Amino acid sequence: MAQILDIKKKTLGNAEEFLTEKGWEFSEAQEPTDELMGSAVFTYRKSDVSDGAESFLSFVYSSFSDVTRITIQISKKEKYIEYLNSIKGYGCKQLSSKVEDGKIVKVYQGVTTTFVIKSATTSNYYDQEVVTWILSVFSNEDYKLNFGE
């Protein structure tokens, strides 16, 4: 989790270099517009036979401010538990938990950072149902301004 928080503080170029050094592969990017933030997507342990990967990480950024967001998709239960324990270890309190669009959505907030965890089921390349977790990391100010909690 500490590495994810560190990536969030980086510029796009520095984040790309850091992730590449750690074995992540650049996948795609979208430049920011007046209405939308830009993003760069990276994969970790990408499959050779499908578009799947062990993890996907999106670095979301603005060209008008220093606001950044990180979203990481996790497919391994052990990694999800590791991230969840780190969030709780930082002293974050659970603000809410609900079901939204068939996903369990939990929001945790600390002194400066808000974490949103979504638990969902999806079908993999072999048409098997699997659980995935999506962890999004925001500054508290960004989260309150854009998501109202």
Short mmCIF file of C-alpha atoms in Angstrom, two decimals:
data_model
loop_
_atom_site.label_atom_id
_atom_site.label_comp_id
_atom_site.label_asym_id
_atom_site.label_seq_id
_atom_site.Cartn_x
_atom_site.Cartn_y
_atom_site.Cartn_z
CA MET A 1 0.00 0.00 0.00
CA ALA A 2 2.87 2.36 0.76
CA GLN A 3 4.01 2.06 -2.87
CA ILE A 4 0.55 2.95 -4.16
CA LEU A 5 0.45 6.03 -1.95
CA ASP A 6 3.93 6.93 -3.19
CA ILE A 7 2.85 6.57 -6.84
CA LYS A 8 -0.10 8.88 -6.18
CA LYS A 9 2.36 11.67 -5.26
CA LYS A 10 4.33 11.34 -8.51
CA THR A 11 3.99 13.04 -11.87
CA LEU A 12 2.77 10.92 -14.76
CA GLY A 13 6.31 10.48 -16.11
CA ASN A 14 7.76 9.54 -12.73
CA ALA A 15 4.88 7.13 -12.07
CA GLU A 16 5.44 5.43 -15.45
CA GLU A 17 9.16 5.01 -14.76
CA PHE A 18 8.54 3.65 -11.25
CA LEU A 19 5.89 1.17 -12.42
CA THR A 20 8.03 -0.02 -15.34
CA GLU A 21 10.93 -0.68 -12.97
CA LYS A 22 8.56 -2.76 -10.79
CA GLY A 23 7.46 -5.00 -13.69
CA TRP A 24 4.29 -3.21 -14.76
CA GLU A 25 3.63 -2.74 -18.49
CA PHE A 26 2.07 0.36 -20.04
CA SER A 27 -1.25 -0.53 -21.68
CA GLU A 28 -3.09 2.61 -22.80
CA ALA A 29 -3.55 6.32 -22.08
CA GLN A 30 -6.16 9.03 -22.44
CA GLU A 31 -5.14 12.68 -22.41
CA PRO A 32 -7.04 15.09 -20.14
CA THR A 33 -9.68 17.42 -21.55
CA ASP A 34 -11.49 20.43 -20.13
CA GLU A 35 -14.13 18.07 -18.72
CA LEU A 36 -12.26 14.84 -17.94
CA MET A 37 -9.07 13.90 -16.17
CA GLY A 38 -6.42 12.02 -18.14
CA SER A 39 -5.36 8.47 -17.38
CA ALA A 40 -2.61 5.98 -18.01
CA VAL A 41 -3.30 2.27 -17.53
CA PHE A 42 -0.67 -0.31 -16.61
CA THR A 43 -0.89 -4.11 -16.35
CA TYR A 44 0.95 -6.49 -14.06
CA ARG A 45 1.58 -10.06 -15.22
CA LYS A 46 -0.50 -9.69 -18.37
CA SER A 47 -1.81 -12.88 -19.94
CA ASP A 48 -0.37 -13.99 -23.28
CA VAL A 49 -3.72 -15.44 -24.40
CA SER A 50 -6.22 -12.75 -23.35
CA ASP A 51 -6.56 -9.13 -22.27
CA GLY A 52 -6.46 -10.30 -18.65
CA ALA A 53 -3.74 -9.59 -16.12
CA GLU A 54 -3.08 -10.22 -12.45
CA SER A 55 -3.65 -6.50 -11.80
CA PHE A 56 -4.52 -3.31 -13.63
CA LEU A 57 -3.49 0.11 -12.32
CA SER A 58 -4.84 3.44 -13.56
CA PHE A 59 -2.97 6.65 -12.82
CA VAL A 60 -5.54 9.44 -13.20
CA TYR A 61 -4.35 13.03 -13.40
CA SER A 62 -5.42 16.57 -14.26
CA SER A 63 -3.64 19.08 -16.44
CA PHE A 64 -5.24 21.93 -14.46
CA SER A 65 -4.25 20.92 -10.93
CA ASP A 66 -2.01 18.57 -8.97
CA VAL A 67 -4.93 16.20 -8.25
CA THR A 68 -4.12 12.55 -8.91
CA ARG A 69 -6.05 9.36 -8.28
CA ILE A 70 -4.97 5.74 -8.33
CA THR A 71 -7.26 2.83 -9.13
CA ILE A 72 -5.99 -0.72 -8.95
CA GLN A 73 -7.90 -3.87 -9.86
CA ILE A 74 -6.91 -6.86 -7.74
CA SER A 75 -7.63 -10.49 -8.60
CA LYS A 76 -5.88 -12.22 -5.70
CA LYS A 77 -7.69 -12.48 -2.36
CA GLU A 78 -4.41 -12.36 -0.42
CA LYS A 79 -3.49 -9.01 -2.01
CA TYR A 80 -6.97 -7.61 -1.27
CA ILE A 81 -6.62 -8.60 2.40
CA GLU A 82 -3.12 -7.08 2.51
CA TYR A 83 -4.43 -3.75 1.15
CA LEU A 84 -7.46 -3.79 3.47
CA ASN A 85 -5.28 -4.46 6.52
CA SER A 86 -2.96 -1.61 5.47
CA ILE A 87 -5.90 0.79 5.18
CA LYS A 88 -7.13 -0.19 8.64
CA GLY A 89 -3.54 -0.03 9.94
CA TYR A 90 -3.36 3.61 8.84
CA GLY A 91 -6.24 4.29 11.23
CA CYS A 92 -8.82 4.86 8.51
CA LYS A 93 -12.45 4.65 9.58
CA GLN A 94 -15.18 3.09 7.48
CA LEU A 95 -17.52 5.88 6.34
CA SER A 96 -20.01 3.70 4.50
CA SER A 97 -20.75 0.33 3.00
CA LYS A 98 -23.49 -0.41 0.49
CA VAL A 99 -24.43 -2.42 -2.56
CA GLU A 100 -24.28 -0.42 -5.79
CA ASP A 101 -24.73 -1.87 -9.30
CA GLY A 102 -24.26 -5.40 -7.96
CA LYS A 103 -20.99 -4.53 -6.18
CA ILE A 104 -20.21 -4.14 -2.49
CA VAL A 105 -18.79 -0.62 -2.07
CA LYS A 106 -16.90 0.36 1.09
CA VAL A 107 -15.44 3.80 1.80
CA TYR A 108 -12.62 4.30 4.32
CA GLN A 109 -11.20 7.69 5.27
CA GLY A 110 -8.07 8.73 7.09
CA VAL A 111 -6.61 12.13 7.92
CA THR A 112 -5.66 12.97 4.31
CA THR A 113 -6.73 10.06 2.12
CA THR A 114 -9.98 8.33 1.14
CA PHE A 115 -10.03 4.71 -0.06
CA VAL A 116 -12.96 3.20 -1.97
CA ILE A 117 -13.06 -0.59 -2.31
CA LYS A 118 -15.49 -2.29 -4.69
CA SER A 119 -15.98 -6.06 -4.56
CA ALA A 120 -17.46 -7.56 -7.71
CA THR A 121 -17.86 -10.79 -9.61
CA THR A 122 -16.90 -10.97 -13.27
CA SER A 123 -16.33 -13.66 -15.88
CA ASN A 124 -12.75 -14.47 -16.81
CA TYR A 125 -11.32 -15.55 -20.18
CA TYR A 126 -12.54 -19.12 -19.56
CA ASP A 127 -16.08 -17.88 -18.74
CA GLN A 128 -15.61 -18.70 -15.05
CA GLU A 129 -17.05 -16.37 -12.43
CA VAL A 130 -14.31 -14.80 -10.31
CA VAL A 131 -14.18 -12.15 -7.61
CA THR A 132 -12.22 -8.98 -8.26
CA TRP A 133 -11.61 -5.98 -6.06
CA ILE A 134 -11.15 -2.41 -7.24
CA LEU A 135 -9.30 -0.07 -4.89
CA SER A 136 -9.43 3.66 -5.62
CA VAL A 137 -7.31 6.21 -3.75
CA PHE A 138 -8.27 9.89 -3.49
CA SER A 139 -7.23 12.88 -1.42
CA ASN A 140 -10.01 13.69 1.06
CA GLU A 141 -10.58 17.06 -0.63
CA ASP A 142 -10.90 15.48 -4.09
CA TYR A 143 -13.27 12.81 -2.79
CA LYS A 144 -15.52 15.27 -0.93
CA LEU A 145 -15.63 17.69 -3.86
CA ASN A 146 -16.42 15.07 -6.51
CA PHE A 147 -18.30 12.37 -4.63
CA GLY A 148 -19.94 14.32 -1.81
CA GLU A 149 -19.20 12.20 1.26
#
